């Protein structure tokens, strides 16, 4: 598992994928942060993190679209199927490689943005309000959890096709569906239906984190959903192994 993880991490930086993802992430993060904090003359980061979540619809497929689809296209997936490493080990290693790049980029960009904001707050205290660190930390934790879910979904969809474009487009479609699902409760009059939709909504469970509240039920939900899609990916390869 360790060898596969190192190979996947190396692959991100021996081809443009890792650099493109990081560059786009930093660019989008910087622009959004400038508009929602400096432009609005506030230290509230809630709007910034909300837009970052929406940007995942396009960004995360960049990480996941080639993880397994490329193996199938180049016929190297036979190595996975006959590897002495368990399927769980292979799939988990690929997941953690993508997640490491995602988490590292998110934490680095958030740190740089917040550091800049803290410096601004010390020099313009009469213009902007005080930075609320608990909400920042909570938002980052929430985004890290949602990122794990999205990467596991992207990995699963990548296992279903040999075309990277198809994997990327299907991932974008799945993420858009999840986003629309979070908007439906405001359009539905029935309170019971609204409650059910909000319970399943990935985005609705993020909101407590933006208030600095560590919601353990949301943590369990995100981890469980991640495990479900990783298990489905393993199941796909188990079927191919015995096909």
PDB file of N, CA, C and O in Angstrom, residues 33-81:
ATOM      1  N   UNK A  33     -11.114  34.914  -2.008  1.00  0.00           N
ATOM      2  CA  UNK A  33     -10.802  35.484  -0.705  1.00  0.00           C
ATOM      3  C   UNK A  33     -10.704  37.004  -0.780  1.00  0.00           C
ATOM      4  O   UNK A  33     -11.188  37.714   0.113  1.00  0.00           O
ATOM      5  N   UNK A  34     -10.085  37.506  -1.824  1.00  0.00           N
ATOM      6  CA  UNK A  34      -9.939  38.957  -1.988  1.00  0.00           C
ATOM      7  C   UNK A  34     -11.297  39.634  -2.097  1.00  0.00           C
ATOM      8  O   UNK A  34     -11.534  40.683  -1.478  1.00  0.00           O
ATOM      9  N   UNK A  35     -12.199  39.032  -2.877  1.00  0.00           N
ATOM     10  CA  UNK A  35     -13.518  39.628  -3.089  1.00  0.00           C
ATOM     11  C   UNK A  35     -14.384  39.565  -1.841  1.00  0.00           C
ATOM     12  O   UNK A  35     -15.046  40.538  -1.473  1.00  0.00           O
ATOM     13  N   UNK A  36     -14.375  38.394  -1.156  1.00  0.00           N
ATOM     14  CA  UNK A  36     -15.292  38.188  -0.024  1.00  0.00           C
ATOM     15  C   UNK A  36     -14.788  38.767   1.301  1.00  0.00           C
ATOM     16  O   UNK A  36     -15.574  38.889   2.241  1.00  0.00           O
ATOM     17  N   UNK A  37     -13.511  39.091   1.381  1.00  0.00           N
ATOM     18  CA  UNK A  37     -12.996  39.678   2.637  1.00  0.00           C
ATOM     19  C   UNK A  37     -12.446  41.089   2.414  1.00  0.00           C
ATOM     20  O   UNK A  37     -12.990  42.055   2.922  1.00  0.00           O
ATOM     21  N   UNK A  38     -11.397  41.217   1.629  1.00  0.00           N
ATOM     22  CA  UNK A  38     -10.811  42.535   1.405  1.00  0.00           C
ATOM     23  C   UNK A  38     -11.800  43.467   0.706  1.00  0.00           C
ATOM     24  O   UNK A  38     -11.970  44.618   1.094  1.00  0.00           O
ATOM     25  N   UNK A  39     -12.453  42.949  -0.328  1.00  0.00           N
ATOM     26  CA  UNK A  39     -13.399  43.771  -1.077  1.00  0.00           C
ATOM     27  C   UNK A  39     -14.593  44.173  -0.237  1.00  0.00           C
ATOM     28  O   UNK A  39     -15.105  45.290  -0.360  1.00  0.00           O
ATOM     29  N   UNK A  40     -15.044  43.253   0.624  1.00  0.00           N
ATOM     30  CA  UNK A  40     -16.199  43.543   1.487  1.00  0.00           C
ATOM     31  C   UNK A  40     -15.792  44.199   2.801  1.00  0.00           C
ATOM     32  O   UNK A  40     -16.651  44.522   3.627  1.00  0.00           O
ATOM     33  N   UNK A  41     -14.487  44.378   3.035  1.00  0.00           N
ATOM     34  CA  UNK A  41     -13.949  44.983   4.253  1.00  0.00           C
ATOM     35  C   UNK A  41     -14.469  44.271   5.513  1.00  0.00           C
ATOM     36  O   UNK A  41     -15.019  44.882   6.421  1.00  0.00           O
ATOM     37  N   UNK A  42     -14.284  42.965   5.517  1.00  0.00           N
ATOM     38  CA  UNK A  42     -14.700  42.163   6.665  1.00  0.00           C
ATOM     39  C   UNK A  42     -13.740  40.993   6.837  1.00  0.00           C
ATOM     40  O   UNK A  42     -13.056  40.613   5.888  1.00  0.00           O
ATOM     41  N   UNK A  43     -13.692  40.449   8.039  1.00  0.00           N
ATOM     42  CA  UNK A  43     -12.876  39.257   8.279  1.00  0.00           C
ATOM     43  C   UNK A  43     -13.726  37.993   8.330  1.00  0.00           C
ATOM     44  O   UNK A  43     -13.215  36.917   8.622  1.00  0.00           O
ATOM     45  N   UNK A  44     -15.011  38.114   8.057  1.00  0.00           N
ATOM     46  CA  UNK A  44     -15.871  36.929   8.012  1.00  0.00           C
ATOM     47  C   UNK A  44     -15.475  36.077   6.804  1.00  0.00           C
ATOM     48  O   UNK A  44     -15.416  36.561   5.671  1.00  0.00           O
ATOM     49  N   UNK A  45     -15.196  34.811   7.065  1.00  0.00           N
ATOM     50  CA  UNK A  45     -14.751  33.917   5.987  1.00  0.00           C
ATOM     51  C   UNK A  45     -15.849  32.953   5.523  1.00  0.00           C
ATOM     52  O   UNK A  45     -15.582  32.075   4.708  1.00  0.00           O
ATOM     53  N   UNK A  46     -17.059  33.124   6.040  1.00  0.00           N
ATOM     54  CA  UNK A  46     -18.135  32.186   5.698  1.00  0.00           C
ATOM     55  C   UNK A  46     -18.429  32.165   4.205  1.00  0.00           C
ATOM     56  O   UNK A  46     -18.588  31.101   3.597  1.00  0.00           O
ATOM     57  N   UNK A  47     -18.494  33.346   3.593  1.00  0.00           N
ATOM     58  CA  UNK A  47     -18.789  33.420   2.169  1.00  0.00           C
ATOM     59  C   UNK A  47     -17.637  32.840   1.353  1.00  0.00           C
ATOM     60  O   UNK A  47     -17.852  32.173   0.328  1.00  0.00           O
ATOM     61  N   UNK A  48     -16.427  33.071   1.810  1.00  0.00           N
ATOM     62  CA  UNK A  48     -15.244  32.531   1.125  1.00  0.00           C
ATOM     63  C   UNK A  48     -15.294  31.007   1.070  1.00  0.00           C
ATOM     64  O   UNK A  48     -15.131  30.402  -0.001  1.00  0.00           O
ATOM     65  N   UNK A  49     -15.530  30.371   2.214  1.00  0.00           N
ATOM     66  CA  UNK A  49     -15.554  28.910   2.248  1.00  0.00           C
ATOM     67  C   UNK A  49     -16.754  28.348   1.491  1.00  0.00           C
ATOM     68  O   UNK A  49     -16.678  27.253   0.932  1.00  0.00           O
ATOM     69  N   UNK A  50     -17.860  29.091   1.457  1.00  0.00           N
ATOM     70  CA  UNK A  50     -19.032  28.639   0.699  1.00  0.00           C
ATOM     71  C   UNK A  50     -18.710  28.584  -0.791  1.00  0.00           C
ATOM     72  O   UNK A  50     -19.055  27.621  -1.488  1.00  0.00           O
ATOM     73  N   UNK A  51     -18.022  29.595  -1.295  1.00  0.00           N
ATOM     74  CA  UNK A  51     -17.637  29.611  -2.709  1.00  0.00           C
ATOM     75  C   UNK A  51     -16.581  28.549  -3.014  1.00  0.00           C
ATOM     76  O   UNK A  51     -16.569  27.965  -4.106  1.00  0.00           O
ATOM     77  N   UNK A  52     -15.693  28.308  -2.054  1.00  0.00           N
ATOM     78  CA  UNK A  52     -14.678  27.268  -2.243  1.00  0.00           C
ATOM     79  C   UNK A  52     -15.358  25.912  -2.409  1.00  0.00           C
ATOM     80  O   UNK A  52     -14.960  25.091  -3.256  1.00  0.00           O
ATOM     81  N   UNK A  53     -16.392  25.669  -1.625  1.00  0.00           N
ATOM     82  CA  UNK A  53     -17.136  24.412  -1.749  1.00  0.00           C
ATOM     83  C   UNK A  53     -17.728  24.252  -3.149  1.00  0.00           C
ATOM     84  O   UNK A  53     -17.674  23.175  -3.745  1.00  0.00           O
ATOM     85  N   UNK A  54     -18.289  25.328  -3.660  1.00  0.00           N
ATOM     86  CA  UNK A  54     -18.881  25.279  -5.001  1.00  0.00           C
ATOM     87  C   UNK A  54     -17.799  25.009  -6.047  1.00  0.00           C
ATOM     88  O   UNK A  54     -18.022  24.286  -7.027  1.00  0.00           O
ATOM     89  N   UNK A  55     -16.607  25.573  -5.838  1.00  0.00           N
ATOM     90  CA  UNK A  55     -15.520  25.372  -6.809  1.00  0.00           C
ATOM     91  C   UNK A  55     -15.070  23.913  -6.884  1.00  0.00           C
ATOM     92  O   UNK A  55     -14.499  23.477  -7.881  1.00  0.00           O
ATOM     93  N   UNK A  56     -15.355  23.135  -5.837  1.00  0.00           N
ATOM     94  CA  UNK A  56     -14.993  21.713  -5.825  1.00  0.00           C
ATOM     95  C   UNK A  56     -15.673  20.952  -6.954  1.00  0.00           C
ATOM     96  O   UNK A  56     -15.191  19.909  -7.394  1.00  0.00           O
ATOM     97  N   UNK A  57     -16.822  21.469  -7.415  1.00  0.00           N
ATOM     98  CA  UNK A  57     -17.565  20.803  -8.481  1.00  0.00           C
ATOM     99  C   UNK A  57     -16.681  20.586  -9.703  1.00  0.00           C
ATOM    100  O   UNK A  57     -16.789  19.565 -10.400  1.00  0.00           O
ATOM    101  N   UNK A  58     -15.782  21.530  -9.948  1.00  0.00           N
ATOM    102  CA  UNK A  58     -14.884  21.431 -11.093  1.00  0.00           C
ATOM    103  C   UNK A  58     -13.482  20.988 -10.693  1.00  0.00           C
ATOM    104  O   UNK A  58     -12.814  20.247 -11.426  1.00  0.00           O
ATOM    105  N   UNK A  59     -13.021  21.413  -9.514  1.00  0.00           N
ATOM    106  CA  UNK A  59     -11.631  21.162  -9.122  1.00  0.00           C
ATOM    107  C   UNK A  59     -11.333  19.700  -8.797  1.00  0.00           C
ATOM    108  O   UNK A  59     -10.326  19.147  -9.253  1.00  0.00           O
ATOM    109  N   UNK A  60     -12.175  19.071  -8.012  1.00  0.00           N
ATOM    110  CA  UNK A  60     -11.880  17.712  -7.561  1.00  0.00           C
ATOM    111  C   UNK A  60     -11.853  16.691  -8.704  1.00  0.00           C
ATOM    112  O   UNK A  60     -11.020  15.775  -8.689  1.00  0.00           O
ATOM    113  N   UNK A  61     -12.712  16.816  -9.729  1.00  0.00           N
ATOM    114  CA  UNK A  61     -12.582  15.894 -10.859  1.00  0.00           C
ATOM    115  C   UNK A  61     -11.215  15.938 -11.530  1.00  0.00           C
ATOM    116  O   UNK A  61     -10.799  14.945 -12.142  1.00  0.00           O
ATOM    117  N   UNK A  62     -10.494  17.061 -11.424  1.00  0.00           N
ATOM    118  CA  UNK A  62      -9.138  17.132 -11.960  1.00  0.00           C
ATOM    119  C   UNK A  62      -8.219  16.124 -11.270  1.00  0.00           C
ATOM    120  O   UNK A  62      -7.297  15.583 -11.879  1.00  0.00           O
ATOM    121  N   UNK A  63      -8.487  15.888  -9.991  1.00  0.00           N
ATOM    122  CA  UNK A  63      -7.669  14.953  -9.214  1.00  0.00           C
ATOM    123  C   UNK A  63      -8.054  13.501  -9.451  1.00  0.00           C
ATOM    124  O   UNK A  63      -7.193  12.618  -9.464  1.00  0.00           O
ATOM    125  N   UNK A  64      -9.332  13.263  -9.617  1.00  0.00           N
ATOM    126  CA  UNK A  64      -9.824  11.877  -9.590  1.00  0.00           C
ATOM    127  C   UNK A  64     -10.054  11.253 -10.963  1.00  0.00           C
ATOM    128  O   UNK A  64     -10.144  10.033 -11.074  1.00  0.00           O
ATOM    129  N   UNK A  65     -10.126  12.073 -12.007  1.00  0.00           N
ATOM    130  CA  UNK A  65     -10.565  11.539 -13.299  1.00  0.00           C
ATOM    131  C   UNK A  65      -9.621  10.484 -13.876  1.00  0.00           C
ATOM    132  O   UNK A  65     -10.048   9.616 -14.642  1.00  0.00           O
ATOM    133  N   UNK A  66      -8.339  10.526 -13.515  1.00  0.00           N
ATOM    134  CA  UNK A  66      -7.394   9.578 -14.107  1.00  0.00           C
ATOM    135  C   UNK A  66      -6.949   8.479 -13.148  1.00  0.00           C
ATOM    136  O   UNK A  66      -6.203   7.592 -13.540  1.00  0.00           O
ATOM    137  N   UNK A  67      -7.412   8.522 -11.918  1.00  0.00           N
ATOM    138  CA  UNK A  67      -6.911   7.598 -10.906  1.00  0.00           C
ATOM    139  C   UNK A  67      -7.082   6.135 -11.311  1.00  0.00           C
ATOM    140  O   UNK A  67      -6.170   5.321 -11.151  1.00  0.00           O
ATOM    141  N   UNK A  68      -8.245   5.792 -11.825  1.00  0.00           N
ATOM    142  CA  UNK A  68      -8.495   4.397 -12.220  1.00  0.00           C
ATOM    143  C   UNK A  68      -8.822   4.258 -13.696  1.00  0.00           C
ATOM    144  O   UNK A  68      -8.563   3.205 -14.286  1.00  0.00           O
ATOM    145  N   UNK A  69      -9.389   5.307 -14.287  1.00  0.00           N
ATOM    146  CA  UNK A  69      -9.740   5.230 -15.714  1.00  0.00           C
ATOM    147  C   UNK A  69      -8.496   5.057 -16.580  1.00  0.00           C
ATOM    148  O   UNK A  69      -8.513   4.345 -17.584  1.00  0.00           O
ATOM    149  N   UNK A  70      -7.406   5.706 -16.200  1.00  0.00           N
ATOM    150  CA  UNK A  70      -6.171   5.577 -16.960  1.00  0.00           C
ATOM    151  C   UNK A  70      -5.613   4.157 -16.867  1.00  0.00           C
ATOM    152  O   UNK A  70      -5.072   3.621 -17.845  1.00  0.00           O
ATOM    153  N   UNK A  71      -5.761   3.539 -15.687  1.00  0.00           N
ATOM    154  CA  UNK A  71      -5.306   2.158 -15.518  1.00  0.00           C
ATOM    155  C   UNK A  71      -6.055   1.231 -16.472  1.00  0.00           C
ATOM    156  O   UNK A  71      -5.465   0.328 -17.081  1.00  0.00           O
ATOM    157  N   UNK A  72      -7.344   1.494 -16.633  1.00  0.00           N
ATOM    158  CA  UNK A  72      -8.161   0.663 -17.513  1.00  0.00           C
ATOM    159  C   UNK A  72      -7.819   0.908 -18.972  1.00  0.00           C
ATOM    160  O   UNK A  72      -7.748  -0.033 -19.779  1.00  0.00           O
ATOM    161  N   UNK A  73      -7.581   2.180 -19.337  1.00  0.00           N
ATOM    162  CA  UNK A  73      -7.269   2.528 -20.716  1.00  0.00           C
ATOM    163  C   UNK A  73      -5.936   1.934 -21.164  1.00  0.00           C
ATOM    164  O   UNK A  73      -5.796   1.459 -22.295  1.00  0.00           O
ATOM    165  N   UNK A  74      -4.948   1.997 -20.273  1.00  0.00           N
ATOM    166  CA  UNK A  74      -3.610   1.499 -20.619  1.00  0.00           C
ATOM    167  C   UNK A  74      -3.456   0.010 -20.349  1.00  0.00           C
ATOM    168  O   UNK A  74      -2.359  -0.547 -20.498  1.00  0.00           O
ATOM    169  N   UNK A  75      -4.546  -0.612 -19.886  1.00  0.00           N
ATOM    170  CA  UNK A  75      -4.570  -2.047 -19.584  1.00  0.00           C
ATOM    171  C   UNK A  75      -3.641  -2.426 -18.416  1.00  0.00           C
ATOM    172  O   UNK A  75      -3.300  -3.590 -18.265  1.00  0.00           O
ATOM    173  N   UNK A  76      -3.255  -1.456 -17.624  1.00  0.00           N
ATOM    174  CA  UNK A  76      -2.424  -1.755 -16.453  1.00  0.00           C
ATOM    175  C   UNK A  76      -3.276  -2.131 -15.241  1.00  0.00           C
ATOM    176  O   UNK A  76      -2.730  -2.436 -14.178  1.00  0.00           O
ATOM    177  N   UNK A  77      -4.595  -2.117 -15.410  1.00  0.00           N
ATOM    178  CA  UNK A  77      -5.448  -2.499 -14.291  1.00  0.00           C
ATOM    179  C   UNK A  77      -5.286  -3.983 -13.960  1.00  0.00           C
ATOM    180  O   UNK A  77      -5.647  -4.420 -12.868  1.00  0.00           O
ATOM    181  N   UNK A  78      -4.737  -4.757 -14.896  1.00  0.00           N
ATOM    182  CA  UNK A  78      -4.470  -6.164 -14.605  1.00  0.00           C
ATOM    183  C   UNK A  78      -3.457  -6.297 -13.475  1.00  0.00           C
ATOM    184  O   UNK A  78      -3.471  -7.273 -12.727  1.00  0.00           O
ATOM    185  N   UNK A  79      -2.593  -5.302 -13.375  1.00  0.00           N
ATOM    186  CA  UNK A  79      -1.623  -5.299 -12.268  1.00  0.00           C
ATOM    187  C   UNK A  79      -2.359  -5.166 -10.943  1.00  0.00           C
ATOM    188  O   UNK A  79      -2.003  -5.804  -9.945  1.00  0.00           O
ATOM    189  N   UNK A  80      -3.398  -4.319 -10.954  1.00  0.00           N
ATOM    190  CA  UNK A  80      -4.207  -4.146  -9.736  1.00  0.00           C
ATOM    191  C   UNK A  80      -4.919  -5.450  -9.394  1.00  0.00           C
ATOM    192  O   UNK A  80      -4.948  -5.877  -8.232  1.00  0.00           O
ATOM    193  N   UNK A  81      -5.473  -6.091 -10.426  1.00  0.00           N
ATOM    194  CA  UNK A  81      -6.270  -7.295 -10.201  1.00  0.00           C
ATOM    195  C   UNK A  81      -5.420  -8.488  -9.763  1.00  0.00           C
ATOM    196  O   UNK A  81      -5.913  -9.392  -9.090  1.00  0.00           O
TER     197      UNK A  81
END
